[in-house]
PDB file of C-alpha atoms in Angstrom:
ATOM      1  CA  UNK A   8       5.011  14.507  20.254  1.00 75.00           C
ATOM      2  CA  UNK A   9       4.384  10.756  20.554  1.00 79.00           C
ATOM      3  CA  UNK A  10       3.723  10.463  16.795  1.00 80.00           C
ATOM      4  CA  UNK A  11       7.022  12.202  16.117  1.00 85.00           C
ATOM      5  CA  UNK A  12       8.847   9.797  18.404  1.00 87.00           C
ATOM      6  CA  UNK A  13       7.290   6.751  16.733  1.00 84.00           C
ATOM      7  CA  UNK A  14       8.030   8.155  13.294  1.00 86.00           C
ATOM      8  CA  UNK A  15      11.670   8.872  14.174  1.00 91.00           C
ATOM      9  CA  UNK A  16      12.092   5.378  15.636  1.00 92.00           C
ATOM     10  CA  UNK A  17      10.431   3.815  12.601  1.00 89.00           C
ATOM     11  CA  UNK A  18      12.608   5.768  10.187  1.00 91.00           C
ATOM     12  CA  UNK A  19      15.739   4.914  12.135  1.00 94.00           C
ATOM     13  CA  UNK A  20      14.782   1.234  12.278  1.00 92.00           C
ATOM     14  CA  UNK A  21      14.164   1.207   8.529  1.00 91.00           C
ATOM     15  CA  UNK A  22      17.490   2.954   7.960  1.00 93.00           C
ATOM     16  CA  UNK A  23      19.291   0.336  10.058  1.00 92.00           C
ATOM     17  CA  UNK A  24      17.554  -2.492   8.255  1.00 91.00           C
ATOM     18  CA  UNK A  25      18.295  -1.159   4.782  1.00 91.00           C
ATOM     19  CA  UNK A  26      21.834   0.121   5.380  1.00 91.00           C
ATOM     20  CA  UNK A  27      23.291  -2.959   7.042  1.00 87.00           C
ATOM     21  CA  UNK A  28      26.100  -0.811   8.479  1.00 88.00           C
ATOM     22  CA  UNK A  29      26.456  -1.015  12.254  1.00 92.00           C
ATOM     23  CA  UNK A  30      29.466   1.178  12.952  1.00 94.00           C
ATOM     24  CA  UNK A  31      28.965   3.880  15.605  1.00 94.00           C
ATOM     25  CA  UNK A  32      29.524   6.811  13.230  1.00 95.00           C
ATOM     26  CA  UNK A  33      27.034   5.517  10.669  1.00 93.00           C
ATOM     27  CA  UNK A  34      24.462   4.629  13.335  1.00 94.00           C
ATOM     28  CA  UNK A  35      24.777   8.180  14.680  1.00 95.00           C
ATOM     29  CA  UNK A  36      24.342   9.640  11.193  1.00 95.00           C
ATOM     30  CA  UNK A  37      21.283   7.461  10.616  1.00 94.00           C
ATOM     31  CA  UNK A  38      19.764   8.563  13.919  1.00 95.00           C
ATOM     32  CA  UNK A  39      20.522  12.204  13.103  1.00 96.00           C
ATOM     33  CA  UNK A  40      18.877  11.801   9.692  1.00 95.00           C
ATOM     34  CA  UNK A  41      15.729  10.281  11.215  1.00 95.00           C
ATOM     35  CA  UNK A  42      15.537  13.074  13.793  1.00 95.00           C
ATOM     36  CA  UNK A  43      16.114  15.746  11.124  1.00 96.00           C
ATOM     37  CA  UNK A  44      13.357  14.354   8.881  1.00 93.00           C
ATOM     38  CA  UNK A  45      10.954  14.157  11.821  1.00 91.00           C
ATOM     39  CA  UNK A  46      11.815  17.733  12.815  1.00 92.00           C
ATOM     40  CA  UNK A  47      11.227  18.982   9.258  1.00 91.00           C
ATOM     41  CA  UNK A  48       7.891  17.181   9.071  1.00 87.00           C
ATOM     42  CA  UNK A  49       6.852  18.765  12.373  1.00 86.00           C
ATOM     43  CA  UNK A  50       7.907  22.214  11.106  1.00 89.00           C
ATOM     44  CA  UNK A  51       5.879  21.659   7.907  1.00 86.00           C
ATOM     45  CA  UNK A  52       2.889  20.744  10.115  1.00 82.00           C
ATOM     46  CA  UNK A  53       2.331  17.394   8.407  1.00 77.00           C
ATOM     47  CA  UNK A  54       2.986  15.221  11.448  1.00 76.00           C
ATOM     48  CA  UNK A  55      -0.654  14.355  12.129  1.00 71.00           C
ATOM     49  CA  UNK A  56      -2.756  11.190  12.173  1.00 61.00           C
ATOM     50  CA  UNK A  57      -2.149  10.807   8.442  1.00 60.00           C
ATOM     51  CA  UNK A  58       1.604  11.222   9.002  1.00 55.00           C
ATOM     52  CA  UNK A  59       1.859   7.855  10.762  1.00 54.00           C
ATOM     53  CA  UNK A  60       0.436   5.652   8.020  1.00 56.00           C
ATOM     54  CA  UNK A  61      -1.406   2.380   8.288  1.00 47.00           C
ATOM     55  CA  UNK A  62       1.728   0.575   7.159  1.00 48.00           C
ATOM     56  CA  UNK A  63       3.386   1.314  10.505  1.00 55.00           C
ATOM     57  CA  UNK A  64       0.677  -0.424  12.555  1.00 66.00           C
ATOM     58  CA  UNK A  65       1.170  -4.057  13.514  1.00 73.00           C
ATOM     59  CA  UNK A  66      -2.525  -4.754  12.864  1.00 73.00           C
ATOM     60  CA  UNK A  67      -1.820  -4.470   9.128  1.00 82.00           C
ATOM     61  CA  UNK A  68       0.539  -7.458   9.020  1.00 84.00           C
ATOM     62  CA  UNK A  69      -2.220  -9.999   8.200  1.00 90.00           C
ATOM     63  CA  UNK A  70      -3.426  -7.717   5.394  1.00 90.00           C
ATOM     64  CA  UNK A  71       0.051  -7.434   3.885  1.00 90.00           C
ATOM     65  CA  UNK A  72       0.447 -11.217   4.039  1.00 93.00           C
ATOM     66  CA  UNK A  73      -2.927 -11.646   2.303  1.00 95.00           C
ATOM     67  CA  UNK A  74      -1.989  -9.018  -0.321  1.00 95.00           C
ATOM     68  CA  UNK A  75       1.303 -10.774  -1.054  1.00 96.00           C
ATOM     69  CA  UNK A  76      -0.576 -14.023  -1.655  1.00 96.00           C
ATOM     70  CA  UNK A  77      -2.972 -12.192  -4.002  1.00 95.00           C
ATOM     71  CA  UNK A  78      -0.026 -10.648  -5.858  1.00 95.00           C
ATOM     72  CA  UNK A  79       1.513 -14.107  -6.363  1.00 96.00           C
ATOM     73  CA  UNK A  80      -1.809 -15.507  -7.639  1.00 95.00           C
ATOM     74  CA  UNK A  81      -2.261 -12.571 -10.014  1.00 94.00           C
ATOM     75  CA  UNK A  82       1.327 -12.937 -11.258  1.00 95.00           C
ATOM     76  CA  UNK A  83       0.631 -16.563 -12.133  1.00 95.00           C
ATOM     77  CA  UNK A  84      -2.616 -15.611 -13.900  1.00 93.00           C
ATOM     78  CA  UNK A  85      -0.938 -12.843 -15.926  1.00 93.00           C
ATOM     79  CA  UNK A  86       1.919 -15.192 -16.853  1.00 93.00           C
ATOM     80  CA  UNK A  87      -0.592 -17.770 -18.106  1.00 91.00           C
ATOM     81  CA  UNK A  88      -2.246 -15.114 -20.262  1.00 90.00           C
ATOM     82  CA  UNK A  89       1.090 -13.988 -21.693  1.00 89.00           C
ATOM     83  CA  UNK A  90       2.289 -17.512 -22.459  1.00 91.00           C
ATOM     84  CA  UNK A  91      -0.802 -18.484 -24.463  1.00 87.00           C
ATOM     85  CA  UNK A  92      -0.058 -18.971 -28.150  1.00 84.00           C
ATOM     86  CA  UNK A  93      -2.972 -16.679 -29.016  1.00 86.00           C
ATOM     87  CA  UNK A  94      -3.177 -13.589 -26.844  1.00 82.00           C
ATOM     88  CA  UNK A  95      -6.938 -13.483 -26.395  1.00 83.00           C
ATOM     89  CA  UNK A  96      -7.593 -10.860 -23.747  1.00 87.00           C
ATOM     90  CA  UNK A  97     -10.565  -8.613 -23.234  1.00 90.00           C
ATOM     91  CA  UNK A  98      -9.471  -5.547 -21.265  1.00 93.00           C
ATOM     92  CA  UNK A  99     -12.084  -4.028 -18.982  1.00 94.00           C
ATOM     93  CA  UNK A 100     -12.635  -0.828 -17.066  1.00 95.00           C
ATOM     94  CA  UNK A 101     -14.717  -0.895 -13.926  1.00 94.00           C
ATOM     95  CA  UNK A 102     -15.733   1.592 -11.269  1.00 94.00           C
ATOM     96  CA  UNK A 103     -15.214   0.848  -7.591  1.00 94.00           C
ATOM     97  CA  UNK A 104     -16.663   2.868  -4.725  1.00 95.00           C
ATOM     98  CA  UNK A 105     -14.220   2.727  -1.784  1.00 95.00           C
ATOM     99  CA  UNK A 106     -15.615   2.499   1.747  1.00 94.00           C
ATOM    100  CA  UNK A 107     -12.558   3.939   3.504  1.00 92.00           C
ATOM    101  CA  UNK A 108     -13.021   7.154   5.485  1.00 88.00           C
ATOM    102  CA  UNK A 109      -9.454   8.505   5.509  1.00 84.00           C
ATOM    103  CA  UNK A 110      -7.124   9.567   2.730  1.00 84.00           C
ATOM    104  CA  UNK A 111      -4.484   7.025   3.769  1.00 81.00           C
ATOM    105  CA  UNK A 112      -7.115   4.263   3.691  1.00 86.00           C
ATOM    106  CA  UNK A 113      -8.187   5.174   0.156  1.00 91.00           C
ATOM    107  CA  UNK A 114      -4.555   5.461  -0.961  1.00 89.00           C
ATOM    108  CA  UNK A 115      -3.818   2.038   0.529  1.00 90.00           C
ATOM    109  CA  UNK A 116      -6.780   0.544  -1.332  1.00 93.00           C
ATOM    110  CA  UNK A 117      -5.867   2.216  -4.643  1.00 95.00           C
ATOM    111  CA  UNK A 118      -2.226   1.163  -4.304  1.00 94.00           C
ATOM    112  CA  UNK A 119      -3.249  -2.389  -3.424  1.00 95.00           C
ATOM    113  CA  UNK A 120      -5.255  -2.577  -6.644  1.00 96.00           C
ATOM    114  CA  UNK A 121      -2.313  -1.253  -8.647  1.00 95.00           C
ATOM    115  CA  UNK A 122       0.188  -3.558  -6.906  1.00 94.00           C
ATOM    116  CA  UNK A 123      -1.845  -6.565  -7.979  1.00 93.00           C
ATOM    117  CA  UNK A 124      -0.659  -7.542 -11.481  1.00 94.00           C
ATOM    118  CA  UNK A 125      -3.278  -7.170 -14.184  1.00 93.00           C
ATOM    119  CA  UNK A 126      -5.043  -4.195 -12.587  1.00 95.00           C
ATOM    120  CA  UNK A 127      -4.304  -0.478 -12.364  1.00 96.00           C
ATOM    121  CA  UNK A 128      -6.174   2.265 -10.550  1.00 95.00           C
ATOM    122  CA  UNK A 129      -6.464   4.802 -13.346  1.00 96.00           C
ATOM    123  CA  UNK A 130      -8.350   7.558 -11.525  1.00 94.00           C
ATOM    124  CA  UNK A 131      -9.371   8.224  -7.937  1.00 90.00           C
ATOM    125  CA  UNK A 132     -11.681  11.183  -8.278  1.00 82.00           C
ATOM    126  CA  UNK A 133     -15.237  11.913  -7.266  1.00 77.00           C
ATOM    127  CA  UNK A 134     -15.499   9.302  -4.535  1.00 88.00           C
ATOM    128  CA  UNK A 135     -14.831   6.329  -6.796  1.00 93.00           C
ATOM    129  CA  UNK A 136     -11.912   4.563  -8.414  1.00 95.00           C
ATOM    130  CA  UNK A 137     -11.687   3.733 -12.077  1.00 95.00           C
ATOM    131  CA  UNK A 138      -9.814   0.449 -12.438  1.00 95.00           C
ATOM    132  CA  UNK A 139      -8.369  -0.916 -15.681  1.00 96.00           C
ATOM    133  CA  UNK A 140      -7.953  -4.687 -15.863  1.00 95.00           C
ATOM    134  CA  UNK A 141      -5.947  -6.597 -18.461  1.00 94.00           C
ATOM    135  CA  UNK A 142      -8.812  -9.097 -18.720  1.00 91.00           C
ATOM    136  CA  UNK A 143     -12.421  -9.175 -17.543  1.00 91.00           C
ATOM    137  CA  UNK A 144     -11.540 -11.872 -15.009  1.00 89.00           C
ATOM    138  CA  UNK A 145      -9.282  -9.408 -13.181  1.00 92.00           C
ATOM    139  CA  UNK A 146     -12.126  -6.877 -12.850  1.00 91.00           C
ATOM    140  CA  UNK A 147     -14.066  -9.224 -10.580  1.00 90.00           C
ATOM    141  CA  UNK A 148     -16.363  -7.051  -8.420  1.00 91.00           C
ATOM    142  CA  UNK A 149     -16.321  -9.622  -5.597  1.00 93.00           C
ATOM    143  CA  UNK A 150     -12.511  -9.653  -5.457  1.00 93.00           C
ATOM    144  CA  UNK A 151     -12.316  -5.851  -5.430  1.00 94.00           C
ATOM    145  CA  UNK A 152     -15.046  -5.701  -2.766  1.00 95.00           C
ATOM    146  CA  UNK A 153     -13.085  -8.192  -0.631  1.00 95.00           C
ATOM    147  CA  UNK A 154      -9.941  -6.066  -0.899  1.00 95.00           C
ATOM    148  CA  UNK A 155     -11.972  -2.950  -0.070  1.00 95.00           C
ATOM    149  CA  UNK A 156     -13.446  -4.655   3.009  1.00 95.00           C
ATOM    150  CA  UNK A 157     -10.027  -5.750   4.246  1.00 93.00           C
ATOM    151  CA  UNK A 158      -8.530  -2.258   3.881  1.00 92.00           C
ATOM    152  CA  UNK A 159     -11.534  -0.734   5.668  1.00 91.00           C
ATOM    153  CA  UNK A 160     -11.070  -3.222   8.519  1.00 90.00           C
ATOM    154  CA  UNK A 161      -7.437  -2.257   9.112  1.00 86.00           C
ATOM    155  CA  UNK A 162      -8.342   1.421   8.779  1.00 82.00           C
ATOM    156  CA  UNK A 163     -10.854   1.135  11.626  1.00 79.00           C
ATOM    157  CA  UNK A 164      -8.521  -0.637  14.073  1.00 73.00           C
TER     158      UNK A 164
END
């Protein structure tokens, strides 16, 4: 019940933030939509601990700030590669073993890799991720291990 309430409030808050319309009729329709979605999720029996994702916890804010900084750094690195007169890249594929214990933790880690320019999580099967990097420098095992550690930390809070 409490998860449903938090989910409905979160959905309604997101709706308010994204719509920018604060007229009583529209606010009522937004609230009704959030309640309807929460009700449908409860009826489908998917309103469990995985239904309130890590992204809705305030303890993840430092991680998202760190990830944004990493995305900016990777954008700059990819831009430098693309602006070189001679495009000398050496693509690499690496395997990463995630340490997360929940599905949402592993999804967060895989998505974080993919969100970072220059890397893509190609496969997430068999307890490991296969990551494609535009250049060997982007497939740095220490950088991926640091990201894995940070996601595991927020998962355990």
